[in-house]
Short mmCIF file of C-alpha atoms in Angstrom, two decimals:
data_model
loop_
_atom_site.label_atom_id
_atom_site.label_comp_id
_atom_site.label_asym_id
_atom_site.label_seq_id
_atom_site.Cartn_x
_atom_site.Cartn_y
_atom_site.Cartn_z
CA UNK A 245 23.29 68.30 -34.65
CA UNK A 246 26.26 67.00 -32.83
CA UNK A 247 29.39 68.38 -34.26
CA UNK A 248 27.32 71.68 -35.84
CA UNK A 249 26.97 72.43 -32.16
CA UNK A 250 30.43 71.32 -31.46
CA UNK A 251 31.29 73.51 -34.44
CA UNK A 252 29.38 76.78 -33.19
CA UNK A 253 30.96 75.89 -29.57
CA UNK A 254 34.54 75.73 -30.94
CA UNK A 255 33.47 79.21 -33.03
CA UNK A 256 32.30 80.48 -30.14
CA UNK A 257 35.13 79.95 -27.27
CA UNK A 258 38.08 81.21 -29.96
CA UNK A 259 36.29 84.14 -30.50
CA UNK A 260 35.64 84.98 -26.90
CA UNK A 261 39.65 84.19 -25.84
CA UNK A 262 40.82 86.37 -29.06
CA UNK A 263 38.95 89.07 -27.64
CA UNK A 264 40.40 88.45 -24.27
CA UNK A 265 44.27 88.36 -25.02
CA UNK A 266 44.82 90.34 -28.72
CA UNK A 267 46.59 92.95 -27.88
CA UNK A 268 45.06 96.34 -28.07
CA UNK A 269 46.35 99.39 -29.39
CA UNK A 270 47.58 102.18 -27.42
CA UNK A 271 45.97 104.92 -29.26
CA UNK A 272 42.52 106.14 -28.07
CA UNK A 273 41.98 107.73 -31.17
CA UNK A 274 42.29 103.50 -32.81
CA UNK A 275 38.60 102.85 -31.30
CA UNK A 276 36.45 105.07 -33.00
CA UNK A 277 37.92 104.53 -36.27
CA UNK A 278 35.17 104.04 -38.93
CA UNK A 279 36.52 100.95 -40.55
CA UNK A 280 36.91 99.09 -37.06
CA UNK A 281 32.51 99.88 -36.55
CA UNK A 282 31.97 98.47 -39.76
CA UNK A 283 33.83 95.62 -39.08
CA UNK A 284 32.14 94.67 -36.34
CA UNK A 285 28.30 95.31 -37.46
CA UNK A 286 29.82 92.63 -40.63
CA UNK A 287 30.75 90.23 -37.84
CA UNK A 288 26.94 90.70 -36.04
CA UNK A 289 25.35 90.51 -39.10
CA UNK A 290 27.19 87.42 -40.02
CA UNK A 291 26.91 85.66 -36.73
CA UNK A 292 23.01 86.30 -36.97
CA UNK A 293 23.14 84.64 -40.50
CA UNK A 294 24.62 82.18 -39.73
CA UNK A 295 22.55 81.62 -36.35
CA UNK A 296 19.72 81.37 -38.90
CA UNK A 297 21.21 79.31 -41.05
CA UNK A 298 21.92 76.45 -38.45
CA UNK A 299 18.16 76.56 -37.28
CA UNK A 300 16.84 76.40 -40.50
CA UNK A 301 18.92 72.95 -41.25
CA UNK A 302 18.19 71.44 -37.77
CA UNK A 303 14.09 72.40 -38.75
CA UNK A 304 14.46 70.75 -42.04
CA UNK A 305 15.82 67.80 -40.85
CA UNK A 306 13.73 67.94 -37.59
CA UNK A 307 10.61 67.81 -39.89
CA UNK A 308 12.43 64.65 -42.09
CA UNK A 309 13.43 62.61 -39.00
CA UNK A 310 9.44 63.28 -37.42
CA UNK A 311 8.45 62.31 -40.98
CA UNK A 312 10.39 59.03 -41.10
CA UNK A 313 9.17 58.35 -37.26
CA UNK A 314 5.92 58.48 -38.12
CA UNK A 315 6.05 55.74 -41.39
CA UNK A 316 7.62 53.43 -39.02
CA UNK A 317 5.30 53.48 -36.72
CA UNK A 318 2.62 52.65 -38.41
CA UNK A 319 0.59 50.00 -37.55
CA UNK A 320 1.77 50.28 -34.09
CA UNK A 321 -0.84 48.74 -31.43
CA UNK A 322 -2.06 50.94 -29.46
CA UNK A 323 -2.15 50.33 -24.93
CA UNK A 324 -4.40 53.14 -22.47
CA UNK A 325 -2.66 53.45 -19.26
CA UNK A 326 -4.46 55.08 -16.69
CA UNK A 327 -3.03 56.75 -13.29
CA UNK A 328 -5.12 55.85 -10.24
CA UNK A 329 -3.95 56.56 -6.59
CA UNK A 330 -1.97 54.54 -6.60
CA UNK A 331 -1.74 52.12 -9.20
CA UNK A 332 -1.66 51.83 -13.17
CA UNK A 333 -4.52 50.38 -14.90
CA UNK A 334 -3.44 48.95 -18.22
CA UNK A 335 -5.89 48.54 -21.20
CA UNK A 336 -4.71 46.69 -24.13
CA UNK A 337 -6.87 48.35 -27.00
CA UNK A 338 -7.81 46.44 -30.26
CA UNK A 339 -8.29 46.11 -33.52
CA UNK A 340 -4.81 46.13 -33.70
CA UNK A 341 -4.41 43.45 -31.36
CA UNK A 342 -6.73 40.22 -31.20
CA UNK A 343 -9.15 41.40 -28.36
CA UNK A 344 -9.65 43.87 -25.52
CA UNK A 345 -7.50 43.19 -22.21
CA UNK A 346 -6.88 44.93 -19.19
CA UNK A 347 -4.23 44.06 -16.44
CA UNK A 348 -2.54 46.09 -13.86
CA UNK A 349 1.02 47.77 -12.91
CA UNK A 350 2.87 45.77 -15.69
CA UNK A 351 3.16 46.45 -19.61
CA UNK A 352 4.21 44.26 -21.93
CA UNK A 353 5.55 45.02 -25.21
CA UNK A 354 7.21 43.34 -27.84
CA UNK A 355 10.57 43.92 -28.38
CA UNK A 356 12.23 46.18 -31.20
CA UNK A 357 8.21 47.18 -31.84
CA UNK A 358 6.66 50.73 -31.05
CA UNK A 359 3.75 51.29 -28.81
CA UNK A 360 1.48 54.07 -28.46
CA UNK A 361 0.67 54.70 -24.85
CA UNK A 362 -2.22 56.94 -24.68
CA UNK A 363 -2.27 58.22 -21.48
CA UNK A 364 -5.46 59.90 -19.14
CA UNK A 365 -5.82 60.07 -15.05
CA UNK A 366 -8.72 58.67 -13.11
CA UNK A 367 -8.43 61.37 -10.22
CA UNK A 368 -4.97 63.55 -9.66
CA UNK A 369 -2.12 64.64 -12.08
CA UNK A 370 0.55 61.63 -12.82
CA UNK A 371 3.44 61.47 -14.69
CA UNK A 372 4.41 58.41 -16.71
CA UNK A 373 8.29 58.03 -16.72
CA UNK A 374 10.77 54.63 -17.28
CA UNK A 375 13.50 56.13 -17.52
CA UNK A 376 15.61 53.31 -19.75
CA UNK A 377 12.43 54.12 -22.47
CA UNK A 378 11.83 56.75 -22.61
CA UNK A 379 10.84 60.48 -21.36
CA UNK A 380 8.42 62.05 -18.89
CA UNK A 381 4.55 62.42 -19.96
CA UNK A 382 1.63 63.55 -17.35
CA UNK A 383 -1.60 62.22 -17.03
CA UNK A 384 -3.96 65.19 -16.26
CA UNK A 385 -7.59 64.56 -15.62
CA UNK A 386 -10.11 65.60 -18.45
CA UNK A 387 -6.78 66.01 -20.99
CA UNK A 388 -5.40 62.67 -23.14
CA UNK A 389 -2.00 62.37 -23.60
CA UNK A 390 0.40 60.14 -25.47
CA UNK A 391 3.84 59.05 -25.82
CA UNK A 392 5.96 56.39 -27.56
CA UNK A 393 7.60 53.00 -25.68
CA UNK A 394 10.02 51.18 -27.29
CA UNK A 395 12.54 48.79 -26.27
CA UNK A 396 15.38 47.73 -28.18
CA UNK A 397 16.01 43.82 -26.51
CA UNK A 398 14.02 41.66 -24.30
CA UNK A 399 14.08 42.72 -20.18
CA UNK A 400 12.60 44.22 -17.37
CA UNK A 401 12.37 47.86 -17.14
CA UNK A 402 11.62 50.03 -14.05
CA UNK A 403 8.85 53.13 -14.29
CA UNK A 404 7.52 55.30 -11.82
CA UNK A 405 5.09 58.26 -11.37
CA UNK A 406 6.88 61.15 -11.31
CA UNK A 407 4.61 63.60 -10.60
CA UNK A 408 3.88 64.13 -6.56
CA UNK A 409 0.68 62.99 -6.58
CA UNK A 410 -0.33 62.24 -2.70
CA UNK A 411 0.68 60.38 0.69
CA UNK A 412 2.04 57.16 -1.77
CA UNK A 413 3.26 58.94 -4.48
CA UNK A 414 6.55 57.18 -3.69
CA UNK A 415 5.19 53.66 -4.09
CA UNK A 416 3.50 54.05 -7.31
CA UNK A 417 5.50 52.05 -9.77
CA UNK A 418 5.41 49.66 -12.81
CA UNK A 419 7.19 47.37 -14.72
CA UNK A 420 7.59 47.57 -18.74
CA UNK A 421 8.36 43.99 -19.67
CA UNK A 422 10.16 43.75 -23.20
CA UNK A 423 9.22 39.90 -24.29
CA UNK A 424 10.67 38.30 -27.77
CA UNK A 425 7.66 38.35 -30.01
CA UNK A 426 6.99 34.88 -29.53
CA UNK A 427 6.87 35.22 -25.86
CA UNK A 428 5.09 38.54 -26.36
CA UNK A 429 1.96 36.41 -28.66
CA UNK A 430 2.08 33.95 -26.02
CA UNK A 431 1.34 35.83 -23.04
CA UNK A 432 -1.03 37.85 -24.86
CA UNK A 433 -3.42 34.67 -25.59
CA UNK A 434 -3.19 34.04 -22.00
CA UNK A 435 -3.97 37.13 -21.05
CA UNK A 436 -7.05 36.90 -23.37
CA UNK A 437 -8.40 33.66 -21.97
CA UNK A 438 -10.73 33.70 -19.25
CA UNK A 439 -10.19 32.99 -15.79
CA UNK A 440 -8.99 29.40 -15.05
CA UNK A 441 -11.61 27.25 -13.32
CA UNK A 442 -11.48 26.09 -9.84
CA UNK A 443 -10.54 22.02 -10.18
CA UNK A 444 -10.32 21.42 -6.48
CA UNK A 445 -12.50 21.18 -3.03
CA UNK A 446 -9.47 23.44 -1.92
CA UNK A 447 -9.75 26.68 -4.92
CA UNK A 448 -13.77 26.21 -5.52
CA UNK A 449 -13.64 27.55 -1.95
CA UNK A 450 -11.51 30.40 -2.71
CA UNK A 451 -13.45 31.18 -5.68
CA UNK A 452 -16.73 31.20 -3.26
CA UNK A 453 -14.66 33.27 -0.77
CA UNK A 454 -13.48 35.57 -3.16
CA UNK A 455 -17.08 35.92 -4.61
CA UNK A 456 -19.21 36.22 -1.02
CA UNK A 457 -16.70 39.02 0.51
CA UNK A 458 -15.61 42.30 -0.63
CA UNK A 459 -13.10 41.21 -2.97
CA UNK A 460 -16.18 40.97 -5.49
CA UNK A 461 -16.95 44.56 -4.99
CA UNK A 462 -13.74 45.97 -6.35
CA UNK A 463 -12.31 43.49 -8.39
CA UNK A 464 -12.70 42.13 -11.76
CA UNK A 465 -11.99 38.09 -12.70
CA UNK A 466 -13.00 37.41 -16.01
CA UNK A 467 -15.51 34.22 -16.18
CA UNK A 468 -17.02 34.57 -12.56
CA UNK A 469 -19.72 37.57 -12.01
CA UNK A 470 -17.06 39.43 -10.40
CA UNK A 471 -16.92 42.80 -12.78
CA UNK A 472 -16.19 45.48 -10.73
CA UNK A 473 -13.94 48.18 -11.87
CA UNK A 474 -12.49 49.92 -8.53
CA UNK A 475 -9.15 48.34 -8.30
CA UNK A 476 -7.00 46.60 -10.51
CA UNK A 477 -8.48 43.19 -12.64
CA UNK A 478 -7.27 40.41 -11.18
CA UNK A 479 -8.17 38.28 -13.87
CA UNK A 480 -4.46 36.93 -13.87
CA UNK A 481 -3.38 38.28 -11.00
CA UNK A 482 -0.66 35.22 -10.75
CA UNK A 483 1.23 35.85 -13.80
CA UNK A 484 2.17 39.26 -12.05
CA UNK A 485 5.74 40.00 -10.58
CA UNK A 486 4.53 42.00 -7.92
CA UNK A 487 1.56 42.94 -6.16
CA UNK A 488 0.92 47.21 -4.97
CA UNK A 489 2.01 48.69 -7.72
CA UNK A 490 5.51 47.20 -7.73
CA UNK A 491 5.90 47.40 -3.94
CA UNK A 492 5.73 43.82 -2.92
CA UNK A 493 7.08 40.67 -5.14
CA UNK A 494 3.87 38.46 -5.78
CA UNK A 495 4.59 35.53 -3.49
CA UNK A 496 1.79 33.88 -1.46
CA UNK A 497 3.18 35.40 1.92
CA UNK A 498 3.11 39.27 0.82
CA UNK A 499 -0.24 37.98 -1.07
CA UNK A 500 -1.75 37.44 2.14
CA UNK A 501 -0.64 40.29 4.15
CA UNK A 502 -1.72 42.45 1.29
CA UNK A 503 -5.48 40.66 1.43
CA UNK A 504 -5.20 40.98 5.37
CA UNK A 505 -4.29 44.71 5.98
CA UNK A 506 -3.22 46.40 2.44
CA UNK A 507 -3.00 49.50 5.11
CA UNK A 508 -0.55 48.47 7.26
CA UNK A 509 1.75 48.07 3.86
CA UNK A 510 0.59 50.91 1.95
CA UNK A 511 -1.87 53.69 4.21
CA UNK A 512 -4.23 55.65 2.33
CA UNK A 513 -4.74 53.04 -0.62
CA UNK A 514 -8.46 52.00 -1.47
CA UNK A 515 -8.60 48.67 -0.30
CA UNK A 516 -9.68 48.30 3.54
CA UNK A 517 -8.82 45.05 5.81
CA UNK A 518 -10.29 42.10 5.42
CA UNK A 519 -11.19 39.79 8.16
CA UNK A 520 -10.79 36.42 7.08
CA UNK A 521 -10.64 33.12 8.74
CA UNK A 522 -7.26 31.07 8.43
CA UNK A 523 -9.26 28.89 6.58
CA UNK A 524 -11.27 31.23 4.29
CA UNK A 525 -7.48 33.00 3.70
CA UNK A 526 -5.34 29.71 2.50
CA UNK A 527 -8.40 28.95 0.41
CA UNK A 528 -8.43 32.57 -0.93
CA UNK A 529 -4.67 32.41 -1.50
CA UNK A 530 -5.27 29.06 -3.43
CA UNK A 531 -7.29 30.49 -5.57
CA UNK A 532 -5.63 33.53 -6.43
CA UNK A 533 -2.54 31.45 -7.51
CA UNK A 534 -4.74 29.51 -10.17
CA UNK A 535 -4.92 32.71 -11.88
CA UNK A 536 -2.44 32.61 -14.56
#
């Protein structure tokens, strides 16, 4: 498609300077001559043949290249993102993959493999874009849409609604992490194991704290009766790079202002204050670092 275009362009450009600088006769009579007509309905005619032509080869080998895309991606496994305000909820579907996970604001993929992201929105129209992947998509309530991530070598790659879709539009981001296959199968049977299981005075607790307050009623851990579908499962909250939808790296100090006063970092998200002892909080904090 390259050098046909480059072709046409060249075609294109000497044609327009010819016309510019031949010289033109000085007879008026020279312009209505019938040869010079027919001459230029032939070079129409054969412009629009060719035109033709070109499109038919580029749909012929559109069709071929779509064709060969799809054979090599089957057998793809298959993730459901979902755009919340403002986060990503990620749903790892199977029977393509060993079991049913869900996580939040961070993909992971295999390297060199293809993924089907099917795509839907919980409340407003999003737009899925990582820019190093791949195109834009939107997510528009009560429509599914798809689109294709692949990533040719292992790393961390940067995506980002792109679709305005209220006060923290801006701060609604996600990571695509690339892993080698063997680090991809390894995180994935973490990700599939339940919840780790408080071994301490210290984390048993957090796990109480986390349980009594109103953590419990929007939050998910897998293996405690937390199962609350609100915000984002935090399941394995720990093994996350950030925390907000890739505003805030995941250490223990943003951790804690995030539990605190998520508003005072991010106004107009869900998740209201939380009025915690010093105690309850380093015991909370504890806790939510055993959750790898």
């Amino acid at each position: 498609m390259l050098w046909i275009a480059a072709a046409v362009f060249v075609v294109v450009i000497g044609t327009l300077l010819y016309g510019t600088f031949r010289r033109r006769p000085s007879s008026p009579e020279f312009e209505e001559r019938p040869t010079r007509k027919r001459g230029a309905t032939r070079a129409i005619a054969a412009g629009a043949v060719a035109t033709l032509l070109i499109l038919f080869v580029y749909l012929v080998f559109d069709f071929s290249v779509g064709h060969a895309l799809g054979a090599s991606r089957r057998g793809a496994f298959e993730i459901e993102l979902i755009g919340h305000r403002w986060w990503w909820e990620v749903r790892y579907l199977a029977p393509a993959l060993p079991a049913r996970i869900t996580t939040a604001n961070e993909i992971h993929i295999p390297a060199g493999a293809p993924v089907l992201v099917r795509l839907r929105s919980n409340d407003v129209i999003h737009s899925l874009w990582v820019p190093d992947l791949t195109g834009k998509r939107d997510l528009i309530p009560g429509k599914r849409t798809s689109i294709w991530l692949q990533a040719a070598t292992p790393g961390v790659y940067r995506g980002q609604c792109a679709e305005f879709c209220g006060q923290q539009h801006a701060k609604m981001a996600l990571l695509v992490v690339a892993d080698s296959r063997a680090d991809f199968d390894r995180w994935y049977a973490g990700q599939v194991a339940s919840s780790a299981v408080p071994t301490d005075s210290v984390t048993m607790r957090g796990r109480q704290v986390f349980l009594e307050n109103a953590c419990a009623l929007c939050h998910a851990v897998r293996g405690t009766p937390a199962a609350a579908t609100i915000g984002p499962d935090l399941t394995h909250l720990a093994s996350r790079r950030t925390i907000g939808a890739g505003l805030l790296q995941n250490t223990r100090g943003n951790l804690a202002g995030w539990v605190l006063d998520a508003q005072s970092i991010k106004p107009g998200v869900d998740m209201p204050p939380n009025h915690l002892t010093p105690g309850d909080l380093q015991a909370l904090l504890a806790y939510l670092e055993t959750l790898r």
